[in-house]
């Protein structure tokens, strides 16, 4: 409580609100004792709340118990392979950012790790400063992904409220139209291929008649384009669509 009051005082002086001290939780999965202890201590010194576990089983339990902001994952673990664990998590819908920290450092190893769902890969031996920078980078990406309001020109999407407004006026979208618009708002100006869009909206895009995408795009245009001279979307022939 005293700490909070001291913080309030400095707020008055600088007229700037300090960020709330939210503890960032990091799970370290590492069976090498000295390295595990070193990581836990080093991360704690940088104000992270670090939990250290030494096996796949303990890591599974830890993740079932609570969420983490970043997971640092070793691959060679006594009761299994970190890659299999990662795969299991991704299949189970655990989307915590994972940084693989491994002595396996060939290009093939890295590709495999990233393809199986890791967000970053750092080879041992490593510099602790670099590990910290990579953790910060993962945290930044995550907080950007947590933006709950997307805005572009006259369109505003509230991801939490599931509402869309056009120049302040509410517009009704179906859930598919909403998902489709969200992809564009997340990638303004980028040409999004038909495959990419279909994969995100329908998941198994192989079964989807691609004309369906055009039907949805046309519905979206009908609802969102206020001025035919200034369209919101551009059709890129043979490729996909772009939010202008
Ligand atoms: Ca190991």
mmCIF file of C-alpha atoms and ligand atoms in Angstrom:
data_model
loop_
_atom_site.group_PDB
_atom_site.id
_atom_site.type_symbol
_atom_site.label_atom_id
_atom_site.label_comp_id
_atom_site.label_asym_id
_atom_site.label_seq_id
_atom_site.Cartn_x
_atom_site.Cartn_y
_atom_site.Cartn_z
ATOM 1 C CA UNK A 1 0.000 0.000 0.000
ATOM 2 C CA UNK A 2 2.817 2.363 0.909
ATOM 3 C CA UNK A 3 4.426 1.588 -2.403
ATOM 4 C CA UNK A 4 1.262 2.564 -4.255
ATOM 5 C CA UNK A 5 1.076 5.882 -2.393
ATOM 6 C CA UNK A 6 4.672 6.692 -3.253
ATOM 7 C CA UNK A 7 3.827 5.990 -6.904
ATOM 8 C CA UNK A 8 0.840 8.340 -6.740
ATOM 9 C CA UNK A 9 3.077 11.141 -5.466
ATOM 10 C CA UNK A 10 5.455 10.916 -8.391
ATOM 11 C CA UNK A 11 2.434 10.900 -10.724
ATOM 12 C CA UNK A 12 1.493 14.325 -9.436
ATOM 13 C CA UNK A 13 4.981 15.671 -10.025
ATOM 14 C CA UNK A 14 5.494 14.362 -13.538
ATOM 15 C CA UNK A 15 1.850 14.512 -14.620
ATOM 16 C CA UNK A 16 2.366 11.170 -16.240
ATOM 17 C CA UNK A 17 0.839 7.967 -15.028
ATOM 18 C CA UNK A 18 3.430 5.242 -14.473
ATOM 19 C CA UNK A 19 2.539 1.904 -16.038
ATOM 20 C CA UNK A 20 0.928 -0.540 -13.652
ATOM 21 C CA UNK A 21 3.463 -3.068 -12.393
ATOM 22 C CA UNK A 22 1.876 -6.167 -13.917
ATOM 23 C CA UNK A 23 4.035 -9.189 -13.167
ATOM 24 C CA UNK A 24 5.179 -10.850 -16.367
ATOM 25 C CA UNK A 25 5.168 -14.596 -15.882
ATOM 26 C CA UNK A 26 7.772 -16.743 -17.549
ATOM 27 C CA UNK A 27 7.919 -20.531 -17.478
ATOM 28 C CA UNK A 28 11.394 -22.032 -17.826
ATOM 29 C CA UNK A 29 11.476 -25.686 -18.909
ATOM 30 C CA UNK A 30 15.104 -26.761 -18.465
ATOM 31 C CA UNK A 31 16.530 -29.936 -16.974
ATOM 32 C CA UNK A 32 20.091 -28.702 -16.599
ATOM 33 C CA UNK A 33 20.191 -27.575 -12.970
ATOM 34 C CA UNK A 34 22.800 -24.854 -13.219
ATOM 35 C CA UNK A 35 21.259 -23.326 -16.293
ATOM 36 C CA UNK A 36 17.756 -23.501 -14.840
ATOM 37 C CA UNK A 37 18.888 -21.746 -11.665
ATOM 38 C CA UNK A 38 20.818 -19.158 -13.654
ATOM 39 C CA UNK A 39 17.802 -18.359 -15.848
ATOM 40 C CA UNK A 40 15.396 -18.142 -12.928
ATOM 41 C CA UNK A 41 17.710 -15.844 -10.999
ATOM 42 C CA UNK A 42 18.579 -13.686 -14.012
ATOM 43 C CA UNK A 43 14.958 -13.241 -15.049
ATOM 44 C CA UNK A 44 13.925 -12.436 -11.478
ATOM 45 C CA UNK A 45 16.611 -9.737 -11.387
ATOM 46 C CA UNK A 46 14.887 -8.184 -14.367
ATOM 47 C CA UNK A 47 11.555 -8.152 -12.529
ATOM 48 C CA UNK A 48 10.051 -11.166 -14.259
ATOM 49 C CA UNK A 49 8.195 -13.769 -12.265
ATOM 50 C CA UNK A 50 9.940 -16.949 -13.320
ATOM 51 C CA UNK A 51 8.812 -20.508 -12.649
ATOM 52 C CA UNK A 52 11.366 -23.207 -13.319
ATOM 53 C CA UNK A 53 10.427 -26.810 -14.088
ATOM 54 C CA UNK A 54 12.703 -29.650 -15.170
ATOM 55 C CA UNK A 55 10.586 -32.154 -17.082
ATOM 56 C CA UNK A 56 7.766 -32.446 -19.606
ATOM 57 C CA UNK A 57 5.451 -33.685 -16.887
ATOM 58 C CA UNK A 58 6.120 -30.697 -14.639
ATOM 59 C CA UNK A 59 5.780 -28.331 -17.589
ATOM 60 C CA UNK A 60 2.389 -29.832 -18.488
ATOM 61 C CA UNK A 61 1.191 -29.438 -14.909
ATOM 62 C CA UNK A 62 2.474 -25.856 -14.698
ATOM 63 C CA UNK A 63 0.686 -24.833 -17.880
ATOM 64 C CA UNK A 64 -2.551 -26.508 -16.852
ATOM 65 C CA UNK A 65 -2.441 -24.566 -13.622
ATOM 66 C CA UNK A 66 -1.935 -21.060 -15.001
ATOM 67 C CA UNK A 67 -1.111 -19.064 -18.118
ATOM 68 C CA UNK A 68 2.342 -17.646 -18.892
ATOM 69 C CA UNK A 69 3.448 -14.647 -20.923
ATOM 70 C CA UNK A 70 6.467 -16.481 -22.331
ATOM 71 C CA UNK A 71 7.714 -20.072 -22.151
ATOM 72 C CA UNK A 72 11.430 -20.804 -22.507
ATOM 73 C CA UNK A 73 11.642 -24.387 -23.686
ATOM 74 C CA UNK A 74 14.610 -26.737 -23.728
ATOM 75 C CA UNK A 75 14.264 -29.664 -26.142
ATOM 76 C CA UNK A 76 16.240 -32.489 -24.551
ATOM 77 C CA UNK A 77 14.241 -33.282 -21.433
ATOM 78 C CA UNK A 78 14.539 -36.383 -19.231
ATOM 79 C CA UNK A 79 11.010 -37.668 -19.858
ATOM 80 C CA UNK A 80 10.483 -36.604 -23.454
ATOM 81 C CA UNK A 81 11.193 -34.218 -26.261
ATOM 82 C CA UNK A 82 10.411 -30.518 -25.959
ATOM 83 C CA UNK A 83 9.239 -30.489 -29.568
ATOM 84 C CA UNK A 84 6.606 -33.137 -28.863
ATOM 85 C CA UNK A 85 5.495 -31.129 -25.854
ATOM 86 C CA UNK A 86 5.239 -27.981 -27.960
ATOM 87 C CA UNK A 87 3.223 -29.821 -30.578
ATOM 88 C CA UNK A 88 0.906 -31.164 -27.905
ATOM 89 C CA UNK A 89 0.362 -27.648 -26.511
ATOM 90 C CA UNK A 90 -0.383 -26.133 -29.890
ATOM 91 C CA UNK A 91 -2.845 -28.911 -30.711
ATOM 92 C CA UNK A 92 -4.465 -28.358 -27.349
ATOM 93 C CA UNK A 93 -4.942 -24.666 -28.072
ATOM 94 C CA UNK A 94 -2.257 -23.325 -25.727
ATOM 95 C CA UNK A 95 -0.993 -20.291 -27.609
ATOM 96 C CA UNK A 96 1.609 -18.944 -25.170
ATOM 97 C CA UNK A 97 4.683 -17.561 -26.952
ATOM 98 C CA UNK A 98 7.411 -20.205 -26.888
ATOM 99 C CA UNK A 99 11.111 -19.492 -27.178
ATOM 100 C CA UNK A 100 13.083 -22.669 -27.798
ATOM 101 C CA UNK A 101 16.471 -22.661 -26.089
ATOM 102 C CA UNK A 102 18.428 -25.619 -27.331
ATOM 103 C CA UNK A 103 21.852 -27.001 -28.117
ATOM 104 C CA UNK A 104 20.382 -28.344 -31.362
ATOM 105 C CA UNK A 105 21.366 -25.468 -33.553
ATOM 106 C CA UNK A 106 21.266 -26.591 -37.180
ATOM 107 C CA UNK A 107 19.086 -24.691 -39.621
ATOM 108 C CA UNK A 108 16.898 -27.799 -39.926
ATOM 109 C CA UNK A 109 16.400 -27.894 -36.156
ATOM 110 C CA UNK A 110 15.359 -24.259 -36.128
ATOM 111 C CA UNK A 111 12.964 -24.686 -39.014
ATOM 112 C CA UNK A 112 11.414 -27.722 -37.380
ATOM 113 C CA UNK A 113 10.953 -25.884 -34.088
ATOM 114 C CA UNK A 114 9.389 -22.846 -35.699
ATOM 115 C CA UNK A 115 7.152 -24.978 -37.918
ATOM 116 C CA UNK A 116 5.889 -26.896 -34.922
ATOM 117 C CA UNK A 117 4.723 -23.670 -33.327
ATOM 118 C CA UNK A 118 7.657 -22.016 -31.580
ATOM 119 C CA UNK A 119 7.766 -18.232 -31.823
ATOM 120 C CA UNK A 120 11.517 -17.931 -31.587
ATOM 121 C CA UNK A 121 14.612 -20.112 -31.356
ATOM 122 C CA UNK A 122 17.858 -19.405 -29.563
ATOM 123 C CA UNK A 123 20.799 -21.799 -29.713
ATOM 124 C CA UNK A 124 22.962 -22.711 -26.721
ATOM 125 C CA UNK A 125 25.437 -21.363 -25.773
ATOM 126 C CA UNK A 126 23.637 -18.037 -25.712
ATOM 127 C CA UNK A 127 24.104 -14.547 -24.365
ATOM 128 C CA UNK A 128 21.727 -13.723 -21.538
ATOM 129 C CA UNK A 129 21.346 -10.189 -22.903
ATOM 130 C CA UNK A 130 20.129 -11.637 -26.176
ATOM 131 C CA UNK A 131 17.704 -13.929 -24.379
ATOM 132 C CA UNK A 132 16.288 -10.894 -22.558
ATOM 133 C CA UNK A 133 15.935 -8.975 -25.833
ATOM 134 C CA UNK A 134 14.090 -11.890 -27.387
ATOM 135 C CA UNK A 135 11.773 -12.177 -24.405
ATOM 136 C CA UNK A 136 11.023 -8.449 -24.665
ATOM 137 C CA UNK A 137 10.329 -8.863 -28.363
ATOM 138 C CA UNK A 138 7.862 -11.699 -27.710
ATOM 139 C CA UNK A 139 6.132 -9.621 -25.053
ATOM 140 C CA UNK A 140 5.825 -6.648 -27.420
ATOM 141 C CA UNK A 141 4.320 -8.823 -30.128
ATOM 142 C CA UNK A 142 1.870 -10.208 -27.644
ATOM 143 C CA UNK A 143 0.717 -6.844 -26.372
ATOM 144 C CA UNK A 144 0.267 -5.641 -29.954
ATOM 145 C CA UNK A 145 -1.863 -8.692 -30.618
ATOM 146 C CA UNK A 146 -3.958 -7.818 -27.603
ATOM 147 C CA UNK A 147 -5.176 -4.546 -29.111
ATOM 148 C CA UNK A 148 -8.896 -4.756 -28.763
ATOM 149 C CA UNK A 149 -9.912 -1.927 -31.086
ATOM 150 C CA UNK A 150 -8.969 -1.913 -34.752
ATOM 151 C CA UNK A 151 -9.477 1.231 -36.792
ATOM 152 C CA UNK A 152 -9.031 2.041 -40.447
ATOM 153 C CA UNK A 153 -10.469 5.056 -42.232
ATOM 154 C CA UNK A 154 -14.152 5.219 -41.291
ATOM 155 C CA UNK A 155 -14.264 1.659 -39.932
ATOM 156 C CA UNK A 156 -13.864 0.878 -36.259
ATOM 157 C CA UNK A 157 -13.976 -2.663 -34.864
ATOM 158 C CA UNK A 158 -14.263 -3.462 -31.184
ATOM 159 C CA UNK A 159 -13.006 -7.016 -30.748
ATOM 160 C CA UNK A 160 -14.271 -7.390 -27.208
ATOM 161 C CA UNK A 161 -17.698 -5.887 -27.774
ATOM 162 C CA UNK A 162 -17.878 -7.616 -31.184
ATOM 163 C CA UNK A 163 -19.198 -4.412 -32.731
ATOM 164 C CA UNK A 164 -18.359 -2.505 -35.884
ATOM 165 C CA UNK A 165 -19.121 1.137 -36.564
ATOM 166 C CA UNK A 166 -18.874 3.168 -39.754
ATOM 167 C CA UNK A 167 -18.148 6.793 -39.048
ATOM 168 C CA UNK A 168 -19.708 6.207 -35.629
ATOM 169 C CA UNK A 169 -22.862 4.422 -36.847
ATOM 170 C CA UNK A 170 -23.277 0.765 -35.910
ATOM 171 C CA UNK A 171 -23.348 -1.783 -38.697
ATOM 172 C CA UNK A 172 -24.547 -5.373 -38.418
ATOM 173 C CA UNK A 173 -22.139 -8.046 -39.589
ATOM 174 C CA UNK A 174 -22.517 -11.805 -39.473
ATOM 175 C CA UNK A 175 -19.782 -13.661 -37.601
ATOM 176 C CA UNK A 176 -18.116 -14.713 -40.883
ATOM 177 C CA UNK A 177 -18.174 -11.134 -42.175
ATOM 178 C CA UNK A 178 -16.775 -9.964 -38.864
ATOM 179 C CA UNK A 179 -13.916 -12.489 -39.024
ATOM 180 C CA UNK A 180 -13.198 -11.533 -42.613
ATOM 181 C CA UNK A 181 -13.077 -7.830 -41.828
ATOM 182 C CA UNK A 182 -10.848 -8.491 -38.824
ATOM 183 C CA UNK A 183 -8.199 -10.119 -41.036
ATOM 184 C CA UNK A 184 -8.121 -7.032 -43.248
ATOM 185 C CA UNK A 185 -7.995 -4.612 -40.327
ATOM 186 C CA UNK A 186 -5.092 -6.585 -38.839
ATOM 187 C CA UNK A 187 -3.243 -6.210 -42.166
ATOM 188 C CA UNK A 188 -4.087 -2.795 -43.637
ATOM 189 C CA UNK A 189 -2.540 -2.175 -47.039
ATOM 190 C CA UNK A 190 -1.301 -5.737 -47.405
ATOM 191 C CA UNK A 191 -2.413 -7.833 -50.333
ATOM 192 C CA UNK A 192 -4.001 -10.882 -48.765
ATOM 193 C CA UNK A 193 -4.134 -13.959 -50.920
ATOM 194 C CA UNK A 194 -7.320 -15.919 -51.380
ATOM 195 C CA UNK A 195 -5.650 -18.951 -49.805
ATOM 196 C CA UNK A 196 -4.556 -17.051 -46.719
ATOM 197 C CA UNK A 197 -7.988 -15.532 -46.206
ATOM 198 C CA UNK A 198 -9.809 -18.807 -46.805
ATOM 199 C CA UNK A 199 -7.517 -20.673 -44.435
ATOM 200 C CA UNK A 200 -8.230 -18.199 -41.677
ATOM 201 C CA UNK A 201 -11.956 -18.019 -42.184
ATOM 202 C CA UNK A 202 -12.846 -21.567 -43.092
ATOM 203 C CA UNK A 203 -9.831 -23.419 -41.687
ATOM 204 C CA UNK A 204 -10.057 -26.361 -44.074
ATOM 205 C CA UNK A 205 -9.836 -24.218 -47.167
ATOM 206 C CA UNK A 206 -9.511 -27.190 -49.475
ATOM 207 C CA UNK A 207 -13.202 -27.879 -49.147
ATOM 208 C CA UNK A 208 -14.200 -24.323 -49.788
ATOM 209 C CA UNK A 209 -15.472 -23.185 -53.114
ATOM 210 C CA UNK A 210 -13.386 -20.071 -53.666
ATOM 211 C CA UNK A 211 -16.394 -18.259 -55.097
ATOM 212 C CA UNK A 212 -17.672 -18.192 -51.546
ATOM 213 C CA UNK A 213 -14.959 -15.712 -50.660
ATOM 214 C CA UNK A 214 -16.114 -13.418 -53.464
ATOM 215 C CA UNK A 215 -19.667 -13.667 -52.188
ATOM 216 C CA UNK A 216 -18.556 -12.624 -48.705
ATOM 217 C CA UNK A 217 -16.362 -9.838 -50.055
ATOM 218 C CA UNK A 218 -19.266 -8.481 -52.019
ATOM 219 C CA UNK A 219 -21.478 -8.546 -48.912
ATOM 220 C CA UNK A 220 -18.784 -6.788 -46.910
ATOM 221 C CA UNK A 221 -18.370 -4.109 -49.575
ATOM 222 C CA UNK A 222 -22.123 -3.572 -49.676
ATOM 223 C CA UNK A 223 -22.168 -2.965 -45.939
ATOM 224 C CA UNK A 224 -18.950 -0.974 -45.536
ATOM 225 C CA UNK A 225 -18.376 1.120 -48.648
ATOM 226 C CA UNK A 226 -19.816 4.543 -48.018
ATOM 227 C CA UNK A 227 -18.566 6.206 -51.180
ATOM 228 C CA UNK A 228 -18.245 4.161 -54.411
ATOM 229 C CA UNK A 229 -15.468 6.516 -55.519
ATOM 230 C CA UNK A 230 -13.400 5.612 -52.466
ATOM 231 C CA UNK A 231 -13.732 1.860 -52.068
ATOM 232 C CA UNK A 232 -12.420 0.163 -48.971
ATOM 233 C CA UNK A 233 -11.189 -2.971 -50.719
ATOM 234 C CA UNK A 234 -9.280 -3.543 -53.897
ATOM 235 C CA UNK A 235 -9.571 -6.795 -55.858
ATOM 236 C CA UNK A 236 -6.132 -7.941 -56.938
ATOM 237 C CA UNK A 237 -6.875 -10.120 -59.942
ATOM 238 C CA UNK A 238 -5.831 -13.741 -59.564
ATOM 239 C CA UNK A 239 -4.298 -13.030 -56.153
ATOM 240 C CA UNK A 240 -6.711 -11.775 -53.549
ATOM 241 C CA UNK A 241 -7.831 -8.585 -51.876
ATOM 242 C CA UNK A 242 -6.317 -5.508 -50.238
ATOM 243 C CA UNK A 243 -7.697 -3.103 -47.669
ATOM 244 C CA UNK A 244 -7.089 0.388 -49.033
HETATM 245 CA CA1 LIG B 1 18.300 -30.519 -21.702
#
